Structures are given as structure tokens and as C-alpha cells.
């Protein structure tokens, strides 16, 4: 079965054929580390975490995933100055906050996570190639991309040059050959920290945002690679400019462009400037991280997610139905069952990462599993548990994965289970000596802690209700 992906550049679903047999190379634009991440910020990382997982588990490909960190930028300089700290300290503090958010949501670290400031020589070299080929020019230390020198400019977003507005990244339009020329390199300005400038043949300065990604993609993935991804809002000008720079310099660059939809709040794209954000750190105080992951991964990656507490609660309840089956089934028949992915799940994922249909297959299979459990049919239960866990593993949502086993990992979950079982043994002993008041008191204390106890023919089982 072949994987089909919606390529934004072609505006069509295309068969995915990797450039190199058995391998796939993916570049996804990372965050500009100017503040702690909100839910909208982390969606791209989650979407491309699932794509990577599907390329690996669904198609046996060896995936190289690059997700950069933009650690130099106008906003970082401004905010750091306002806070009275060095720009690089501000950037690093927020980079750590982003890493924490990715970790807590179970996003695997990329193969490489380059920082823009660590790749200035690659960027300078790329600008030199563009100047040599007649696609870039320097004016007083700034270097601009000459959009009229490159007929393909606008191809990614199917826009004609005449229809485009002036590039808004500089306030010195009169020095450009064309107002739509965008900055590759920005000269050091008076008042900016000396540490935020690097020496180049055109004088001291710092990179433009678009240039950073082209240089880092080239460094880690070579001149040609398979997939370039990011949020929908990056299509123009960021991705258009990335493609123009790299192709004008002679590289083939990305063969497929994938863009994920926005997370909105109150109908508007979640954004710091609008003030309608939900920080990841805050949301995971209210809901379990695995439930937030389910909420963000279950909708199709190209759809818009309107963030509401009601929808989040509904997603949490849906996930707990899956989790409850997996836990009860594993208690009954053991956790280890090798399994193939159901064909319907494969077909859904191969159809442009159709997670809504894939998640529906998980729920259908769980319903069969619950029937098998109720019938006490161990063989049928085991036959369902394996595929359910295999499907959930693709989505990063397997409840038995150690990453979801409590804040402190496996060990904490083990100790908690031991302590709850100790309390349950005490309750059993109280009942045996007909001290029902003591038995009920133990149960009430567990309930108060959020531990719900259910008596089953196999003995008491427990789960956390919050
Ligand atoms: Zn980028």
C-alpha cells in the first residue's frame, strides 16, 4: 500500500516516493524561542512526530527529522532588552520551556535540533552563492534577495509577483531594487547588542529568518530532501522565500510541502499578540498530557482545531475509554502481544495521515475488546489488545508506554500501585474480620485521593479518576 500525502505546492494528494530507497528526510520549522509555548505552537511538532512514526512503523523507512530552533530574531532582542537579560539567555530559557512542552506531550526528540546561531557560516556561504549567481545584492551591510532575478518566485504559493505586496521585513524599502525583495542578512543596527552580530564579507550583522532554515536544511539533509513541513501560516512568505533562496542557489530543496492547520481560540488563531493563548504548561495542570496529545493528534492535521474546554474534556473521556480497555485487558491477559496493524488503520493513515478514520478504527476495535472481556474470552481479548496497542503506538498514545506512566516514570507508577494494593489488602483483612466500618473508611480514603476501586471476580482493581 502506498502512502499518499497532500502536497501544498502541487495542491494535490500525491503518492509519496522517497528520494533514497528505505530512507526519508524531513525538515520542520521549529519555534522562535521568544516565550513559553502555547498549544498552537506545539501542533506542528506533534503532527510531524506522527508523520515520522508512520514513515517508520507503517513503511519501514529510516527517518531523519530535523527541527530547528530560531534563537535570534527581532522579538527575542526586544523582549530580552525589556527583561534586562542577555538575548541569548532569554532564548535559551524559552528553548528549555519548549523542550519541556515537547517532552511532556511525548514528542520524540528530532534526529537533529540545530540552533540558528550555531550555523552562521552555513548561512553566509549560502548568501555568497546567491550573490555570485546574481540573485542577491548587498546595500550598506544588508543583503537582499532579488525576486525579479528568479522567475520561479511565487511558485510555492501560486502567486504572481505583480500581485505581491512589499516584503515587510525592513523599513528601508528605498534601498531595494524591488519593494518585494526580502532580507537575507540584516546589518547590525546601533543600539542592538554587539553579541547579536557576526562578521561577514558585507560587514557585521545577523541572519534573516528565512535564510536560517534554508541553511540548516542544507547542512543536515543535503541539497535535496523529501518533506518540508510547518504550520499553514508559514507558507508565505517564510516557505516561499526558503524555496526561492535554495533553488536560486542551485539546490533542489524539498520535494513535498506539508502544512498543518491552526489551533484557534475564540475563532482566532492562537497568538500571543491577540492574547488568546493557552500555555502548554498551564493546560497540563488541568488535563493529563496524554489526553492533550489525543486532543491534538486525533483531528486531521490539515483541519483547524478550535480549542475549548468542552472539546478537551470530550477528548479526555474518549481517550479514557481506550485506556480503560487496555489496562483491564493487560491485567487479564498480560501486556505482551505482537500484532499487525489492522488494514483499515493502515488505509486511513496512508490516506494523507487520516487520523480521524484511524482513531475510529481504534475505538471500533476497543468495543470488540470490551465484549471479549465481558465474555471472559481471554483469547479474543488478547487478539484485540495487540492491534489496539500497535495502533496507539503509531499515534504515541499507548497507555502502557512508560512515558505515560506517571510524572516520575515507571518507578513512581510501580510504588503507587504497591501502596494502593497494600491499602486494598488491609481493606480485605478488615472485611474478613467483619470490621465493615474500617473497610469502608479505607475505601473512602482512597476515593478522596482520586483512586477508584472496583471489585471484580479477579479481585479488586483500581484506577485514577483524576
Ligand atoms: Zn523555516
XYZ file of C-alpha atoms and ligand atoms in Angstrom:
467
model
C 0.000 0.000 0.000
C 1.369 3.378 -0.833
C 1.343 6.494 1.287
C -0.418 9.494 -0.183
C 0.204 12.988 1.158
C -1.332 16.365 0.342
C 1.468 18.427 -1.181
C 0.700 22.109 -0.666
C 2.926 23.124 -3.599
C 1.144 20.793 -6.049
C -2.205 21.446 -4.325
C -2.964 17.758 -4.680
C -2.624 14.463 -2.912
C 0.452 12.720 -4.324
C 1.986 9.286 -3.889
C 4.936 9.587 -1.536
C 8.103 8.139 -3.039
C 11.228 8.833 -1.011
C 14.302 10.222 -2.738
C 16.542 7.479 -1.350
C 15.238 3.920 -1.024
C 14.498 2.929 2.557
C 15.059 6.439 3.908
C 13.040 9.586 4.396
C 14.272 13.084 5.182
C 12.001 15.630 6.831
C 12.582 19.247 7.820
C 10.044 21.004 10.024
C 10.348 24.635 11.055
C 10.854 24.870 14.800
C 9.866 27.654 17.127
C 11.256 31.117 17.541
C 12.098 30.895 21.222
C 10.717 34.247 22.335
C 8.356 32.947 25.069
C 6.931 29.764 26.602
C 4.935 27.717 24.052
C 1.141 27.673 23.799
C -0.959 24.820 22.452
C -0.902 26.256 18.909
C 2.888 26.354 18.937
C 3.313 22.630 19.588
C 0.845 21.333 16.981
C 3.409 21.200 14.159
C 5.851 19.196 16.303
C 3.046 16.721 17.155
C 1.880 16.389 13.542
C 5.385 15.694 12.265
C 6.031 13.331 15.202
C 3.097 11.257 13.916
C 4.290 11.514 10.279
C 7.734 10.310 11.354
C 6.219 7.447 13.311
C 4.062 6.417 10.322
C 7.012 6.528 7.908
C 8.892 4.262 10.335
C 6.223 1.870 11.592
C 3.907 1.915 8.595
C 6.528 1.919 5.832
C 9.752 0.685 7.431
C 11.680 3.824 6.474
C 14.697 5.133 8.308
C 13.694 8.737 9.022
C 15.967 11.721 9.523
C 13.923 14.512 11.103
C 15.338 17.997 11.556
C 13.502 20.594 13.616
C 15.421 23.806 14.171
C 15.413 26.378 16.951
C 15.254 30.029 15.873
C 17.246 31.627 18.660
C 17.980 35.039 17.122
C 15.184 37.329 15.992
C 13.796 40.879 16.410
C 11.293 39.771 19.045
C 13.923 37.916 21.085
C 16.145 41.018 21.087
C 13.252 43.294 22.110
C 11.881 41.048 24.831
C 15.299 40.308 26.305
C 16.075 44.039 26.405
C 12.728 44.706 28.144
C 13.513 41.986 30.690
C 17.065 43.266 31.191
C 18.736 39.957 30.350
C 21.112 38.986 27.508
C 19.224 37.920 24.354
C 20.895 34.509 24.356
C 19.823 33.873 27.980
C 16.235 34.815 27.065
C 16.354 32.495 24.045
C 17.814 29.581 25.981
C 15.300 29.864 28.854
C 12.469 29.656 26.332
C 14.144 26.876 24.372
C 14.131 24.816 27.580
C 10.427 25.635 28.058
C 9.726 24.393 24.511
C 11.708 21.205 25.100
C 9.715 20.602 28.307
C 6.440 21.041 26.418
C 7.534 18.605 23.692
C 8.670 16.076 26.312
C 5.507 16.296 28.382
C 3.399 15.649 25.244
C 5.524 12.662 24.240
C 7.085 14.261 21.136
C 10.250 12.320 20.383
C 13.361 14.476 20.046
C 14.204 15.053 16.365
C 17.272 13.404 14.861
C 18.910 16.849 14.824
C 17.785 20.052 16.524
C 20.098 22.777 15.206
C 20.123 26.313 16.585
C 20.249 29.137 14.058
C 23.139 30.854 15.849
C 25.211 27.677 15.521
C 25.010 27.808 11.691
C 26.036 31.327 10.739
C 28.929 30.134 8.495
C 26.467 27.953 6.521
C 24.187 30.973 6.096
C 26.999 33.275 4.968
C 28.085 30.668 2.448
C 24.537 30.399 1.072
C 24.313 34.196 0.699
C 27.678 34.181 -1.120
C 26.344 31.610 -3.583
C 23.278 33.769 -4.204
C 25.359 36.920 -4.741
C 27.666 35.044 -7.158
C 24.701 33.788 -9.171
C 23.165 37.238 -9.398
C 20.166 36.551 -7.107
C 21.228 38.719 -4.161
C 22.819 42.116 -3.592
C 24.271 43.969 -0.619
C 23.367 47.530 0.353
C 25.136 49.100 3.359
C 25.569 45.762 5.118
C 22.050 44.466 4.395
C 21.750 41.746 1.771
C 18.510 41.281 -0.175
C 17.160 38.522 -2.370
C 16.413 39.896 -5.846
C 12.939 38.485 -6.512
C 12.867 39.676 -10.150
C 16.045 37.705 -10.886
C 14.233 34.450 -10.150
C 11.207 33.750 -12.390
C 10.116 30.864 -10.169
C 9.466 33.252 -7.245
C 5.867 32.731 -6.087
C 5.689 29.147 -7.371
C 5.156 27.521 -3.977
C 2.088 29.589 -3.140
C 0.997 30.093 -6.790
C 1.228 33.856 -6.601
C 2.318 36.210 -9.359
C 4.991 38.723 -8.461
C 2.742 41.619 -9.592
C 0.136 40.618 -7.012
C 2.524 40.538 -4.068
C 2.927 43.320 -1.557
C 6.236 44.740 -0.379
C 8.251 42.499 1.954
C 7.580 43.790 5.457
C 10.862 42.766 6.998
C 12.727 46.066 6.610
C 11.873 49.735 6.847
C 14.381 50.761 4.195
C 12.488 49.977 1.018
C 14.098 52.777 -0.953
C 17.403 50.899 -0.977
C 15.927 47.786 -2.555
C 15.760 47.088 -6.268
C 12.165 45.967 -5.767
C 9.967 46.525 -2.695
C 9.231 42.784 -2.685
C 12.912 41.883 -2.232
C 13.328 40.327 1.215
C 16.245 40.500 3.626
C 18.681 37.600 3.643
C 21.051 39.326 6.029
C 20.493 42.319 8.304
C 23.235 44.815 9.123
C 23.974 45.445 12.786
C 21.950 48.457 13.968
C 23.068 50.981 16.576
C 21.583 50.031 19.939
C 21.486 46.293 19.210
C 23.801 44.176 21.371
C 27.263 43.594 19.884
C 26.870 39.892 20.657
C 23.933 39.709 18.206
C 26.149 40.321 15.174
C 28.564 38.145 13.233
C 31.308 39.179 10.798
C 30.579 38.677 7.070
C 32.026 39.964 3.775
C 29.276 42.680 3.918
C 30.000 43.785 7.473
C 28.704 42.724 10.866
C 25.100 41.624 11.093
C 22.647 38.835 11.733
C 20.662 36.403 9.588
C 17.122 36.871 8.338
C 14.693 34.190 9.483
C 14.087 32.626 6.043
C 17.792 32.185 5.368
C 18.278 30.223 8.611
C 16.019 27.332 7.618
C 17.459 27.025 4.088
C 20.987 26.820 5.500
C 20.141 24.321 8.256
C 18.090 22.093 5.926
C 21.039 22.036 3.507
C 23.539 21.255 6.268
C 21.671 18.258 7.681
C 19.622 16.928 4.745
C 21.680 17.947 1.703
C 20.550 19.901 -1.382
C 17.521 17.646 -1.958
C 15.229 16.117 0.636
C 11.762 14.650 0.903
C 9.377 16.652 3.070
C 9.328 20.204 4.356
C 6.687 20.931 6.944
C 5.313 23.588 9.205
C 2.181 25.463 10.164
C -0.121 26.881 7.493
C 0.877 30.451 8.372
C 4.484 29.715 7.325
C 3.588 29.110 3.652
C 4.078 32.741 2.761
C 6.429 34.457 2.980
C 8.621 32.072 5.011
C 8.439 28.906 2.920
C 8.145 30.696 -0.409
C 11.349 32.550 0.461
C 13.123 29.432 1.721
C 12.380 27.630 -1.541
C 13.386 30.630 -3.672
C 16.745 31.051 -1.881
C 17.678 27.401 -2.005
C 16.602 26.822 -5.603
C 18.174 30.063 -6.824
C 21.398 28.836 -5.188
C 21.158 25.627 -7.236
C 19.630 23.195 -4.743
C 16.537 21.113 -5.462
C 15.256 21.589 -1.884
C 12.012 19.964 -0.629
C 10.070 17.556 -2.878
C 6.849 17.675 -0.827
C 5.417 20.509 1.256
C 3.098 19.642 4.141
C 1.271 22.253 6.206
C -0.748 21.726 9.352
C -3.810 23.768 10.325
C -4.060 26.250 13.147
C -5.270 25.942 16.693
C -7.818 28.703 17.254
C -9.287 30.093 20.448
C -12.452 32.147 20.201
C -12.342 31.674 16.430
C -8.965 33.384 16.007
C -5.559 31.806 15.505
C -3.962 31.348 18.920
C -1.383 34.079 19.147
C 0.474 35.918 21.794
C -0.236 39.297 20.218
C -4.010 38.650 20.323
C -3.764 37.397 23.914
C -5.903 34.305 23.156
C -3.408 31.643 24.131
C -3.403 28.549 26.339
C 0.119 27.773 27.508
C 1.056 24.090 27.431
C 2.432 24.340 30.989
C -0.952 25.584 32.226
C -3.167 23.186 30.272
C -1.283 20.122 31.560
C -2.088 21.222 35.104
C -5.786 20.753 34.244
C -5.698 17.693 31.979
C -3.309 14.796 31.705
C -0.688 15.370 28.991
C -1.686 12.165 27.181
C -5.249 13.493 26.892
C -3.976 16.793 25.466
C -1.924 14.800 22.956
C -5.010 12.791 21.965
C -6.983 16.030 21.571
C -4.349 17.498 19.221
C -3.482 14.324 17.272
C -6.945 12.830 16.644
C -8.240 15.575 14.268
C -6.865 15.644 10.727
C -3.606 17.588 10.592
C -4.927 19.984 7.943
C -8.067 20.843 9.913
C -8.454 23.777 12.287
C -8.780 22.855 15.962
C -10.945 25.291 17.930
C -9.609 24.989 21.469
C -12.403 24.727 24.042
C -12.590 23.163 27.491
C -15.661 21.163 26.439
C -13.904 19.632 23.426
C -10.837 18.922 25.539
C -12.991 17.175 28.174
C -14.728 15.144 25.461
C -11.376 14.076 24.013
C -10.198 13.127 27.513
C -13.261 10.936 28.047
C -12.753 9.247 24.661
C -9.127 8.538 25.468
C -10.025 7.112 28.904
C -12.375 4.594 27.235
C -9.418 3.318 25.207
C -7.077 3.418 28.198
C -9.500 1.596 30.460
C -9.793 -1.292 27.979
C -6.005 -1.519 27.506
C -5.359 -1.585 31.254
C -8.088 -4.094 32.084
C -7.160 -6.336 29.162
C -3.461 -6.245 30.080
C -4.323 -7.195 33.670
C -6.372 -10.109 32.375
C -4.180 -11.493 29.591
C -0.772 -9.805 30.026
C 0.678 -6.889 28.081
C 2.921 -8.688 25.569
C 1.196 -9.486 22.295
C 2.957 -8.968 18.978
C 0.444 -7.716 16.465
C -0.024 -6.436 12.947
C -1.756 -3.163 12.305
C -5.329 -3.636 11.059
C -5.727 -2.966 7.308
C -8.378 -0.311 7.936
C -5.939 1.600 10.161
C -3.187 1.354 7.535
C -5.542 2.561 4.832
C -6.609 5.536 6.966
C -3.023 6.585 7.745
C -1.919 6.089 4.135
C -4.696 8.426 3.016
C -2.867 11.672 3.869
C -2.401 10.713 7.548
C -6.135 10.307 8.109
C -6.021 10.234 11.898
C -9.794 10.727 12.394
C -10.527 7.484 10.496
C -7.528 5.780 12.152
C -8.767 6.723 15.633
C -12.235 5.455 14.688
C -10.657 2.053 13.931
C -9.067 2.103 17.397
C -12.458 2.779 19.034
C -14.201 0.061 16.969
C -11.530 -2.443 17.954
C -11.772 -1.415 21.623
C -15.548 -2.063 21.507
C -14.858 -5.625 20.269
C -12.305 -5.963 23.065
C -14.774 -4.866 25.728
C -17.210 -7.531 24.514
C -14.451 -10.151 24.692
C -13.570 -9.017 28.217
C -17.200 -9.129 29.342
C -17.492 -12.648 27.903
C -14.358 -13.673 29.809
C -12.841 -14.745 26.482
C -9.079 -14.451 27.107
C -8.016 -15.488 23.583
C -10.328 -12.944 21.937
C -9.188 -10.251 24.394
C -5.518 -10.902 23.605
C -6.284 -10.893 19.868
C -7.680 -7.362 20.216
C -5.232 -5.923 22.755
C -2.192 -6.427 20.490
C -3.558 -4.491 17.485
C -5.003 -1.759 19.725
C -1.621 -1.131 21.340
C 0.156 -1.258 17.964
C -2.206 1.395 16.568
C -1.850 3.558 19.668
C 1.943 3.267 19.471
C 1.858 4.806 15.963
C -0.039 7.785 17.380
C 2.186 7.989 20.501
C -0.821 7.186 22.703
C -0.211 3.681 24.115
C -1.273 3.917 27.798
C 1.267 1.232 28.736
C 4.161 3.164 27.202
C 6.492 4.087 30.099
C 6.314 7.771 29.053
C 2.673 7.957 30.241
C 3.205 6.008 33.473
C 3.063 8.982 35.853
C 5.224 12.062 36.264
C 8.202 10.204 37.712
C 8.173 7.427 35.120
C 7.874 3.694 35.680
C 9.242 3.556 39.177
C 6.715 6.028 40.612
C 3.840 4.134 38.980
C 5.166 0.891 40.471
C 5.412 2.324 44.001
C 1.938 3.898 43.721
C 0.462 0.590 42.617
C 2.188 -1.170 45.520
C 0.819 1.331 48.056
C -2.739 1.138 46.711
C -2.571 -2.671 46.799
C -1.311 -2.511 50.383
C -4.369 -0.438 51.324
C -6.647 -2.859 49.443
C -5.136 -5.844 51.324
C -5.863 -4.031 54.600
C -9.437 -3.494 53.479
C -9.725 -7.181 52.582
C -8.405 -8.130 56.038
C -10.912 -5.782 57.755
C -13.756 -7.384 55.822
C -12.549 -10.845 56.724
C -12.837 -9.972 60.414
C -16.243 -8.354 59.679
C -15.000 -4.851 60.591
C -17.004 -3.210 57.799
C -16.599 0.291 59.235
C -12.793 0.034 58.872
C -13.116 -1.471 55.378
C -15.407 1.366 54.220
C -13.147 4.004 55.784
C -10.167 2.691 53.766
C -12.193 2.772 50.585
C -13.349 6.360 51.315
C -9.778 7.471 51.933
C -8.697 6.016 48.574
C -11.646 7.717 46.847
C -10.656 11.029 48.425
C -7.196 10.587 46.866
C -8.757 10.048 43.443
C -8.323 6.254 43.478
C -11.455 4.476 42.321
C -11.737 0.842 43.357
C -13.807 -1.755 41.512
C -14.323 -5.263 42.872
C -14.085 -7.877 40.113
C -14.106 -11.687 40.135
C -10.304 -11.474 39.721
C -10.017 -9.273 42.815
C -10.111 -5.514 43.284
C -8.752 -3.289 40.505
C -8.128 0.434 40.729
C -7.727 3.456 38.551
C -7.052 7.155 38.988
C -10.153 9.229 38.395
C -8.223 12.480 38.105
Zn 11.598 27.608 8.445
